[in-house]
Tab-separated table of C-alpha atoms in Angstrom:
chain	number	residue	atom	x	y	z
Y	230	UNK	CA	-0.377	10.646	24.431
Y	231	UNK	CA	-3.382	9.467	25.586
Y	232	UNK	CA	-4.587	5.878	26.886
Y	233	UNK	CA	-6.013	4.227	23.885
Y	234	UNK	CA	-3.394	3.654	21.662
Y	235	UNK	CA	-3.038	3.963	18.159
Y	236	UNK	CA	-2.607	0.528	16.969
Y	237	UNK	CA	-3.237	-1.792	14.523
Y	238	UNK	CA	3.042	-10.464	1.128
Y	239	UNK	CA	4.211	-12.514	-6.661
Y	240	UNK	CA	2.943	-15.142	-7.777
Y	241	UNK	CA	6.061	-16.297	-10.355
Y	242	UNK	CA	5.623	-17.566	-14.073
Y	243	UNK	CA	7.889	-20.313	-14.954
Y	244	UNK	CA	7.499	-22.002	-18.814
Y	245	UNK	CA	9.107	-25.539	-19.797
Y	246	UNK	CA	10.285	-25.933	-23.309
Y	247	UNK	CA	10.604	-30.065	-24.554
Y	248	UNK	CA	12.250	-30.891	-27.365
Y	249	UNK	CA	10.773	-33.655	-29.483
Y	250	UNK	CA	12.788	-36.305	-30.578
Y	251	UNK	CA	13.501	-36.415	-34.420
Y	252	UNK	CA	12.969	-39.409	-36.450
Y	253	UNK	CA	16.429	-41.282	-37.720
Y	254	UNK	CA	15.795	-42.324	-41.556
Y	255	UNK	CA	16.983	-45.458	-43.021
Y	256	UNK	CA	20.291	-45.383	-45.258
Y	257	UNK	CA	19.275	-45.041	-48.655
Y	258	UNK	CA	21.484	-44.509	-52.121
Y	259	UNK	CA	22.356	-40.741	-52.599
Y	260	UNK	CA	19.919	-39.305	-50.350
Y	261	UNK	CA	18.458	-36.305	-51.027
Y	262	UNK	CA	19.509	-33.293	-48.494
Y	263	UNK	CA	17.059	-32.794	-45.757
Y	264	UNK	CA	15.447	-29.671	-45.220
Y	265	UNK	CA	14.435	-29.086	-41.703
Y	266	UNK	CA	11.083	-27.643	-41.591
Y	267	UNK	CA	10.554	-23.971	-39.663
Y	268	UNK	CA	8.324	-23.941	-36.720
Y	269	UNK	CA	5.540	-21.031	-37.091
Y	270	UNK	CA	6.234	-18.392	-35.328
Y	271	UNK	CA	4.214	-17.698	-32.332
Y	272	UNK	CA	1.299	-14.769	-32.800
Y	273	UNK	CA	2.527	-11.391	-31.863
Y	274	UNK	CA	-0.110	-11.111	-27.818
Y	275	UNK	CA	-2.522	-8.701	-28.039
Y	276	UNK	CA	-2.026	-5.203	-26.650
Y	277	UNK	CA	-4.333	-6.687	-23.760
Y	278	UNK	CA	-1.820	-9.756	-22.955
Y	279	UNK	CA	0.869	-6.995	-22.551
Y	280	UNK	CA	-1.020	-5.054	-20.599
Y	281	UNK	CA	-0.181	-7.003	-17.560
Y	282	UNK	CA	0.355	-4.276	-14.583
Y	283	UNK	CA	-2.422	-2.374	-12.546
Y	284	UNK	CA	-2.100	0.207	-10.047
Y	285	UNK	CA	-3.984	1.449	-7.573
Y	286	UNK	CA	-3.605	4.988	-6.274
Y	287	UNK	CA	-5.024	5.939	-2.722
Y	288	UNK	CA	-5.259	10.127	-1.828
Y	289	UNK	CA	-6.912	12.266	0.787
Y	290	UNK	CA	-6.918	13.726	4.363
Y	291	UNK	CA	-8.849	13.640	7.022
Y	292	UNK	CA	-9.765	13.632	10.835
Y	293	UNK	CA	-10.736	10.880	12.788
Y	294	UNK	CA	-13.046	10.452	15.767
Y	295	UNK	CA	-10.697	10.066	18.554
Y	296	UNK	CA	-12.024	10.140	22.381
Y	297	UNK	CA	-10.369	12.939	24.032
Y	298	UNK	CA	-12.668	15.808	22.893
Y	299	UNK	CA	-10.114	18.893	22.612
Y	300	UNK	CA	-7.290	17.080	21.223
Y	301	UNK	CA	-7.645	16.122	17.603
Y	302	UNK	CA	-5.522	13.751	15.044
Y	303	UNK	CA	-5.764	13.503	11.069
Y	304	UNK	CA	-3.885	11.230	8.791
Y	305	UNK	CA	-3.523	12.458	5.036
Y	306	UNK	CA	-2.208	10.255	2.740
Y	307	UNK	CA	-0.676	10.670	-1.436
Y	308	UNK	CA	0.423	6.967	-2.379
Y	309	UNK	CA	0.257	4.399	-5.478
Y	310	UNK	CA	0.900	0.986	-6.156
Y	311	UNK	CA	1.675	-1.297	-9.043
Y	312	UNK	CA	1.154	-4.926	-9.181
Y	313	UNK	CA	2.272	-6.922	-11.250
Y	314	UNK	CA	0.812	-10.607	-10.185
Y	315	UNK	CA	-1.446	-11.188	-6.749
Y	316	UNK	CA	-1.936	-9.041	-4.018
Y	317	UNK	CA	0.767	-7.827	-2.960
Y	318	UNK	CA	2.588	-4.692	-4.969
Y	319	UNK	CA	5.249	-4.828	-6.953
Y	320	UNK	CA	6.107	-1.495	-6.069
Y	321	UNK	CA	4.612	1.161	-3.787
Y	322	UNK	CA	5.348	5.227	-3.441
Y	323	UNK	CA	4.538	8.102	-1.595
Y	324	UNK	CA	3.884	10.110	1.901
Y	325	UNK	CA	1.754	9.315	4.582
Y	326	UNK	CA	1.261	12.568	7.180
Y	327	UNK	CA	-0.464	11.457	11.017
Y	328	UNK	CA	-0.994	14.653	13.043
Y	329	UNK	CA	-1.745	14.794	16.371
Y	330	UNK	CA	-3.418	18.029	17.933
Y	331	UNK	CA	-2.737	18.522	21.588
Y	332	UNK	CA	-2.155	20.892	24.667
Y	333	UNK	CA	-2.078	23.809	22.333
Y	334	UNK	CA	0.673	22.169	20.300
Y	335	UNK	CA	-0.123	19.988	16.996
Y	336	UNK	CA	2.849	17.529	16.545
Y	337	UNK	CA	3.263	15.004	13.069
Y	338	UNK	CA	5.493	13.022	11.950
Y	339	UNK	CA	5.526	11.625	8.456
Y	340	UNK	CA	6.107	8.573	6.560
Y	341	UNK	CA	8.324	7.310	2.831
Y	342	UNK	CA	5.197	4.605	1.872
Y	343	UNK	CA	6.865	1.644	1.463
Y	344	UNK	CA	3.645	-0.461	0.660
Y	345	UNK	CA	0.680	-0.064	-0.481
Y	346	UNK	CA	-2.195	-2.933	-1.196
Y	347	UNK	CA	-5.688	-1.925	-1.849
Y	348	UNK	CA	-8.805	-4.662	-2.593
Y	349	UNK	CA	-12.556	-3.572	-3.244
Y	350	UNK	CA	-12.912	-0.725	-1.086
Y	351	UNK	CA	-10.725	-0.747	2.152
Y	352	UNK	CA	-7.087	0.187	1.358
Y	353	UNK	CA	-3.732	-0.684	4.060
Y	354	UNK	CA	-0.259	1.592	3.861
Y	355	UNK	CA	2.731	1.031	5.661
Y	356	UNK	CA	5.647	3.343	6.090
Y	357	UNK	CA	8.642	4.328	7.377
Y	358	UNK	CA	9.045	7.467	9.245
Y	359	UNK	CA	11.597	9.832	7.646
Y	360	UNK	CA	10.358	13.516	9.474
Y	361	UNK	CA	8.633	14.676	12.846
Y	362	UNK	CA	7.763	17.862	13.996
Y	363	UNK	CA	10.329	19.611	16.623
Y	364	UNK	CA	9.577	18.235	19.947
Y	365	UNK	CA	8.562	14.980	19.600
Y	366	UNK	CA	7.796	12.732	21.929
Y	367	UNK	CA	8.687	9.780	18.517
Y	368	UNK	CA	11.906	11.164	18.272
Y	369	UNK	CA	13.184	9.870	21.590
Y	370	UNK	CA	10.851	7.316	22.180
Y	371	UNK	CA	10.839	5.470	18.927
Y	372	UNK	CA	13.633	3.839	16.774
Y	373	UNK	CA	15.043	6.234	13.686
Y	374	UNK	CA	12.362	5.286	10.037
Y	375	UNK	CA	10.558	2.548	12.569
Y	376	UNK	CA	7.543	1.472	10.495
Y	377	UNK	CA	4.373	2.394	11.210
Y	378	UNK	CA	0.882	1.675	9.195
Y	379	UNK	CA	-2.884	2.465	8.441
Y	380	UNK	CA	-5.981	1.000	7.144
Y	381	UNK	CA	-8.626	3.099	5.348
Y	382	UNK	CA	-12.247	1.239	4.564
Y	383	UNK	CA	-13.196	4.245	1.734
Y	384	UNK	CA	-17.212	2.668	0.431
Y	385	UNK	CA	-19.216	4.045	-1.541
Y	386	UNK	CA	-21.792	5.387	0.415
Y	387	UNK	CA	-21.438	5.177	4.325
Y	388	UNK	CA	-18.727	6.178	7.094
Y	389	UNK	CA	-15.331	5.935	6.571
Y	390	UNK	CA	-13.344	4.909	8.930
Y	391	UNK	CA	-9.243	5.165	9.058
Y	392	UNK	CA	-6.954	2.496	11.684
Y	393	UNK	CA	-3.369	3.768	13.082
Y	394	UNK	CA	-0.835	1.032	14.227
Y	395	UNK	CA	1.145	3.362	16.152
Y	396	UNK	CA	4.786	1.672	16.171
Y	397	UNK	CA	6.974	-0.878	18.190
Y	398	UNK	CA	9.054	-0.100	21.280
Y	399	UNK	CA	12.911	1.164	20.632
Y	400	UNK	CA	14.720	-2.126	20.265
Y	401	UNK	CA	11.466	-4.309	18.784
Y	402	UNK	CA	11.174	-5.667	15.829
Y	403	UNK	CA	9.289	-3.357	13.380
Y	404	UNK	CA	5.618	-3.825	12.374
Y	405	UNK	CA	5.820	-6.137	9.279
Y	406	UNK	CA	5.015	-3.962	5.738
Y	407	UNK	CA	1.945	-3.488	4.527
Y	408	UNK	CA	0.139	-4.443	7.231
Y	409	UNK	CA	-2.169	-3.035	9.487
Y	410	UNK	CA	-5.061	-3.227	12.293
Y	411	UNK	CA	-8.681	-2.826	10.935
Y	412	UNK	CA	-10.116	0.223	9.948
Y	413	UNK	CA	-12.022	0.621	13.577
Y	414	UNK	CA	-12.230	5.106	14.093
Y	415	UNK	CA	-14.623	6.743	11.746
Y	416	UNK	CA	-13.697	9.570	10.138
Y	417	UNK	CA	-15.434	12.743	11.018
Y	418	UNK	CA	-13.653	15.314	8.364
Y	419	UNK	CA	-12.548	15.517	5.579
Y	420	UNK	CA	-12.644	12.053	3.260
Y	421	UNK	CA	-10.150	9.837	0.854
Y	422	UNK	CA	-10.392	8.730	-2.960
Y	423	UNK	CA	-9.750	5.461	-3.387
Y	424	UNK	CA	-8.868	4.146	-6.549
Y	425	UNK	CA	-8.459	-0.375	-7.141
Y	426	UNK	CA	-6.661	-1.936	-8.845
Y	427	UNK	CA	-8.885	-3.867	-10.506
Y	428	UNK	CA	-9.589	-1.363	-12.354
Y	429	UNK	CA	-13.031	-0.473	-10.441
Y	430	UNK	CA	-14.468	3.942	-9.891
Y	431	UNK	CA	-12.862	5.342	-7.484
Y	432	UNK	CA	-14.442	5.293	-3.698
Y	433	UNK	CA	-14.846	8.940	-2.633
Y	434	UNK	CA	-15.881	9.292	0.784
């Protein structure tokens, strides 16, 4: 692998019910029976109030700028996340692939997504390595199912960018889920479509 290394957290809603103390009536002869007054039923939630989940997605394939002219690094991704509250997803799924063509050989690694976070034109994706091309150095240099991360900058106008975390070495702690470095490498071919959880229109670049 060339000298340039590819490197680079749900709010809980708490409700408390407080019972009002009942007043005690003074004793009286032959008191009439006391009837409890039923509490007013709460109004049904509106459809909008029930729609608490938000979804974000990132899809595409692109070649990133790389300092070695005759080598090519590409990142493809198809990922989706569901959010309940806060900035970290309740569930993420999908795959991404990092491929590196060098010396006439195409090496690739495929990852199962365990986190996709988005915010405006930015996204981070992390995943665990599940497959690799035969003879890939990762098969011997890295622990099985290691985690890597990729960051994306997908503006409505201007250059899209990618950032790669690389992976930790054998026996070292895994990269933390949802974490990736700044997107510092330009996209020179291809592009991505990013839909943020805020419901904004997709960014395509």
